Amino acid sequence: MANGRIYKPELTRLDICDLLLAALEVKWSAIHELNDPETDETRKQVLEGTIKKWEGIHDRLNAQLEKLDKKYGIE
């Protein structure tokens, strides 16, 4: 399946850091909305999936960045 294929885009370290921040913002915005008393149950279910998805993306990006930093001697 095409969506399961792994791509390796060429990004600067700063680009990766920006993507990490963006993933955190999406996650925390979803958490904020999830905790809003006016959010209905259907939307909360969607938000829970959104949080897990963006948390996973953040964690994978971070792991790759740490691996690259170690490879290139960046602390």
Short mmCIF file of N, CA and C in Angstrom, two decimals:
data_model
loop_
_atom_site.label_atom_id
_atom_site.label_comp_id
_atom_site.label_asym_id
_atom_site.label_seq_id
_atom_site.Cartn_x
_atom_site.Cartn_y
_atom_site.Cartn_z
N MET A 1 0.84 -1.18 0.00
CA MET A 1 0.00 0.00 0.00
C MET A 1 0.89 1.24 0.00
N ALA A 2 0.54 2.21 -0.79
CA ALA A 2 1.35 3.42 -0.95
C ALA A 2 1.48 4.21 0.34
N ASN A 3 0.43 4.28 1.14
CA ASN A 3 0.51 5.08 2.37
C ASN A 3 1.41 4.45 3.42
N GLY A 4 1.73 3.19 3.28
CA GLY A 4 2.63 2.53 4.22
C GLY A 4 4.09 2.62 3.81
N ARG A 5 4.33 3.16 2.62
CA ARG A 5 5.69 3.28 2.11
C ARG A 5 6.45 4.35 2.89
N ILE A 6 7.71 4.08 3.18
CA ILE A 6 8.53 5.03 3.94
C ILE A 6 9.27 5.93 2.96
N TYR A 7 9.13 7.24 3.16
CA TYR A 7 9.84 8.25 2.39
C TYR A 7 10.86 8.91 3.30
N LYS A 8 11.92 9.37 2.72
CA LYS A 8 12.95 10.06 3.49
C LYS A 8 13.17 11.43 2.86
N PRO A 9 12.33 12.41 3.24
CA PRO A 9 12.49 13.74 2.67
C PRO A 9 13.77 14.40 3.17
N GLU A 10 14.28 15.31 2.38
CA GLU A 10 15.47 16.05 2.78
C GLU A 10 15.01 17.31 3.50
N LEU A 11 15.31 17.37 4.79
CA LEU A 11 14.93 18.49 5.63
C LEU A 11 16.14 18.95 6.43
N THR A 12 16.17 20.20 6.75
CA THR A 12 17.22 20.67 7.64
C THR A 12 16.85 20.28 9.07
N ARG A 13 17.82 20.35 9.95
CA ARG A 13 17.54 20.07 11.36
C ARG A 13 16.49 21.04 11.89
N LEU A 14 16.59 22.29 11.48
CA LEU A 14 15.61 23.30 11.90
C LEU A 14 14.21 22.95 11.40
N ASP A 15 14.11 22.45 10.15
CA ASP A 15 12.81 22.01 9.64
C ASP A 15 12.20 20.92 10.52
N ILE A 16 13.03 19.97 10.92
CA ILE A 16 12.55 18.88 11.77
C ILE A 16 12.10 19.43 13.13
N CYS A 17 12.87 20.35 13.69
CA CYS A 17 12.48 20.96 14.96
C CYS A 17 11.15 21.71 14.83
N ASP A 18 10.97 22.40 13.70
CA ASP A 18 9.71 23.10 13.46
C ASP A 18 8.55 22.11 13.37
N LEU A 19 8.77 20.97 12.71
CA LEU A 19 7.72 19.95 12.62
C LEU A 19 7.41 19.34 14.00
N LEU A 20 8.44 19.19 14.82
CA LEU A 20 8.21 18.71 16.19
C LEU A 20 7.31 19.68 16.96
N LEU A 21 7.61 20.97 16.84
CA LEU A 21 6.78 21.97 17.51
C LEU A 21 5.35 21.97 16.97
N ALA A 22 5.21 21.83 15.67
CA ALA A 22 3.87 21.81 15.07
C ALA A 22 3.09 20.59 15.55
N ALA A 23 3.74 19.44 15.63
CA ALA A 23 3.06 18.24 16.12
C ALA A 23 2.60 18.43 17.57
N LEU A 24 3.45 19.06 18.38
CA LEU A 24 3.06 19.33 19.76
C LEU A 24 1.88 20.29 19.83
N GLU A 25 1.87 21.29 18.98
CA GLU A 25 0.77 22.26 18.98
C GLU A 25 -0.55 21.59 18.61
N VAL A 26 -0.52 20.72 17.60
CA VAL A 26 -1.75 20.00 17.22
C VAL A 26 -2.22 19.14 18.39
N LYS A 27 -1.28 18.43 19.00
CA LYS A 27 -1.62 17.56 20.13
C LYS A 27 -2.22 18.37 21.28
N TRP A 28 -1.56 19.46 21.68
CA TRP A 28 -2.03 20.23 22.83
C TRP A 28 -3.32 20.98 22.54
N SER A 29 -3.51 21.39 21.30
CA SER A 29 -4.79 22.01 20.93
C SER A 29 -5.92 21.00 21.05
N ALA A 30 -5.64 19.77 20.64
CA ALA A 30 -6.65 18.71 20.75
C ALA A 30 -6.93 18.39 22.22
N ILE A 31 -5.90 18.37 23.05
CA ILE A 31 -6.09 18.12 24.48
C ILE A 31 -6.94 19.23 25.10
N HIS A 32 -6.63 20.47 24.73
CA HIS A 32 -7.39 21.60 25.25
C HIS A 32 -8.87 21.47 24.86
N GLU A 33 -9.14 21.15 23.61
CA GLU A 33 -10.52 20.99 23.16
C GLU A 33 -11.19 19.80 23.84
N LEU A 34 -10.44 18.72 24.03
CA LEU A 34 -10.97 17.53 24.69
C LEU A 34 -11.42 17.86 26.11
N ASN A 35 -10.69 18.73 26.79
CA ASN A 35 -11.01 19.08 28.17
C ASN A 35 -12.07 20.18 28.29
N ASP A 36 -12.48 20.73 27.18
CA ASP A 36 -13.53 21.75 27.18
C ASP A 36 -14.87 21.09 27.51
N PRO A 37 -15.57 21.58 28.55
CA PRO A 37 -16.83 20.96 28.94
C PRO A 37 -17.91 21.02 27.85
N GLU A 38 -17.74 21.89 26.88
CA GLU A 38 -18.73 22.00 25.81
C GLU A 38 -18.47 21.05 24.65
N THR A 39 -17.36 20.30 24.69
CA THR A 39 -17.05 19.36 23.61
C THR A 39 -17.93 18.12 23.78
N ASP A 40 -18.64 17.76 22.70
CA ASP A 40 -19.55 16.60 22.80
C ASP A 40 -18.76 15.28 22.68
N GLU A 41 -19.42 14.20 23.03
CA GLU A 41 -18.77 12.89 23.11
C GLU A 41 -18.23 12.40 21.77
N THR A 42 -18.94 12.65 20.69
CA THR A 42 -18.46 12.23 19.37
C THR A 42 -17.16 12.94 19.03
N ARG A 43 -17.11 14.23 19.28
CA ARG A 43 -15.90 15.00 19.01
C ARG A 43 -14.77 14.54 19.91
N LYS A 44 -15.05 14.20 21.16
CA LYS A 44 -14.02 13.71 22.07
C LYS A 44 -13.37 12.44 21.54
N GLN A 45 -14.15 11.57 20.92
CA GLN A 45 -13.59 10.34 20.36
C GLN A 45 -12.62 10.67 19.22
N VAL A 46 -12.99 11.62 18.39
CA VAL A 46 -12.11 12.06 17.30
C VAL A 46 -10.84 12.66 17.87
N LEU A 47 -10.99 13.49 18.88
CA LEU A 47 -9.84 14.16 19.48
C LEU A 47 -8.87 13.17 20.12
N GLU A 48 -9.39 12.12 20.73
CA GLU A 48 -8.52 11.11 21.33
C GLU A 48 -7.64 10.45 20.26
N GLY A 49 -8.23 10.18 19.10
CA GLY A 49 -7.45 9.62 17.99
C GLY A 49 -6.44 10.62 17.46
N THR A 50 -6.84 11.88 17.40
CA THR A 50 -5.94 12.93 16.93
C THR A 50 -4.73 13.05 17.86
N ILE A 51 -4.98 13.02 19.14
CA ILE A 51 -3.89 13.12 20.13
C ILE A 51 -2.90 11.98 19.95
N LYS A 52 -3.42 10.76 19.84
CA LYS A 52 -2.54 9.59 19.67
C LYS A 52 -1.74 9.69 18.37
N LYS A 53 -2.41 10.09 17.30
CA LYS A 53 -1.74 10.19 16.00
C LYS A 53 -0.58 11.18 16.04
N TRP A 54 -0.84 12.39 16.53
CA TRP A 54 0.20 13.42 16.52
C TRP A 54 1.27 13.19 17.57
N GLU A 55 0.91 12.51 18.65
CA GLU A 55 1.91 12.12 19.64
C GLU A 55 2.88 11.12 19.00
N GLY A 56 2.33 10.18 18.24
CA GLY A 56 3.16 9.19 17.55
C GLY A 56 4.07 9.82 16.51
N ILE A 57 3.51 10.75 15.73
CA ILE A 57 4.31 11.45 14.73
C ILE A 57 5.45 12.21 15.41
N HIS A 58 5.14 12.90 16.49
CA HIS A 58 6.16 13.64 17.23
C HIS A 58 7.25 12.69 17.73
N ASP A 59 6.83 11.58 18.31
CA ASP A 59 7.80 10.64 18.88
C ASP A 59 8.71 10.04 17.80
N ARG A 60 8.14 9.72 16.63
CA ARG A 60 8.96 9.17 15.55
C ARG A 60 9.93 10.21 15.00
N LEU A 61 9.46 11.43 14.83
CA LEU A 61 10.36 12.51 14.38
C LEU A 61 11.48 12.74 15.39
N ASN A 62 11.13 12.77 16.65
CA ASN A 62 12.11 13.01 17.70
C ASN A 62 13.16 11.89 17.74
N ALA A 63 12.71 10.65 17.61
CA ALA A 63 13.65 9.51 17.62
C ALA A 63 14.61 9.60 16.43
N GLN A 64 14.08 9.97 15.26
CA GLN A 64 14.93 10.11 14.09
C GLN A 64 15.91 11.26 14.25
N LEU A 65 15.45 12.36 14.82
CA LEU A 65 16.33 13.50 15.05
C LEU A 65 17.45 13.13 16.02
N GLU A 66 17.11 12.44 17.09
CA GLU A 66 18.13 12.03 18.06
C GLU A 66 19.15 11.09 17.40
N LYS A 67 18.68 10.19 16.55
CA LYS A 67 19.57 9.27 15.84
C LYS A 67 20.51 10.04 14.92
N LEU A 68 19.97 11.01 14.19
CA LEU A 68 20.80 11.82 13.30
C LEU A 68 21.77 12.69 14.08
N ASP A 69 21.31 13.27 15.18
CA ASP A 69 22.20 14.08 16.01
C ASP A 69 23.37 13.25 16.51
N LYS A 70 23.09 12.04 16.94
CA LYS A 70 24.16 11.16 17.43
C LYS A 70 25.12 10.83 16.29
N LYS A 71 24.57 10.55 15.12
CA LYS A 71 25.39 10.21 13.95
C LYS A 71 26.34 11.35 13.60
N TYR A 72 25.86 12.58 13.69
CA TYR A 72 26.66 13.74 13.29
C TYR A 72 27.32 14.45 14.47
N GLY A 73 27.28 13.85 15.66
CA GLY A 73 27.98 14.39 16.81
C GLY A 73 27.38 15.65 17.38
N ILE A 74 26.05 15.79 17.26
CA ILE A 74 25.36 16.97 17.81
C ILE A 74 24.75 16.58 19.14
N GLU A 75 25.03 17.37 20.15
CA GLU A 75 24.47 17.07 21.48
C GLU A 75 23.37 18.01 21.84
#
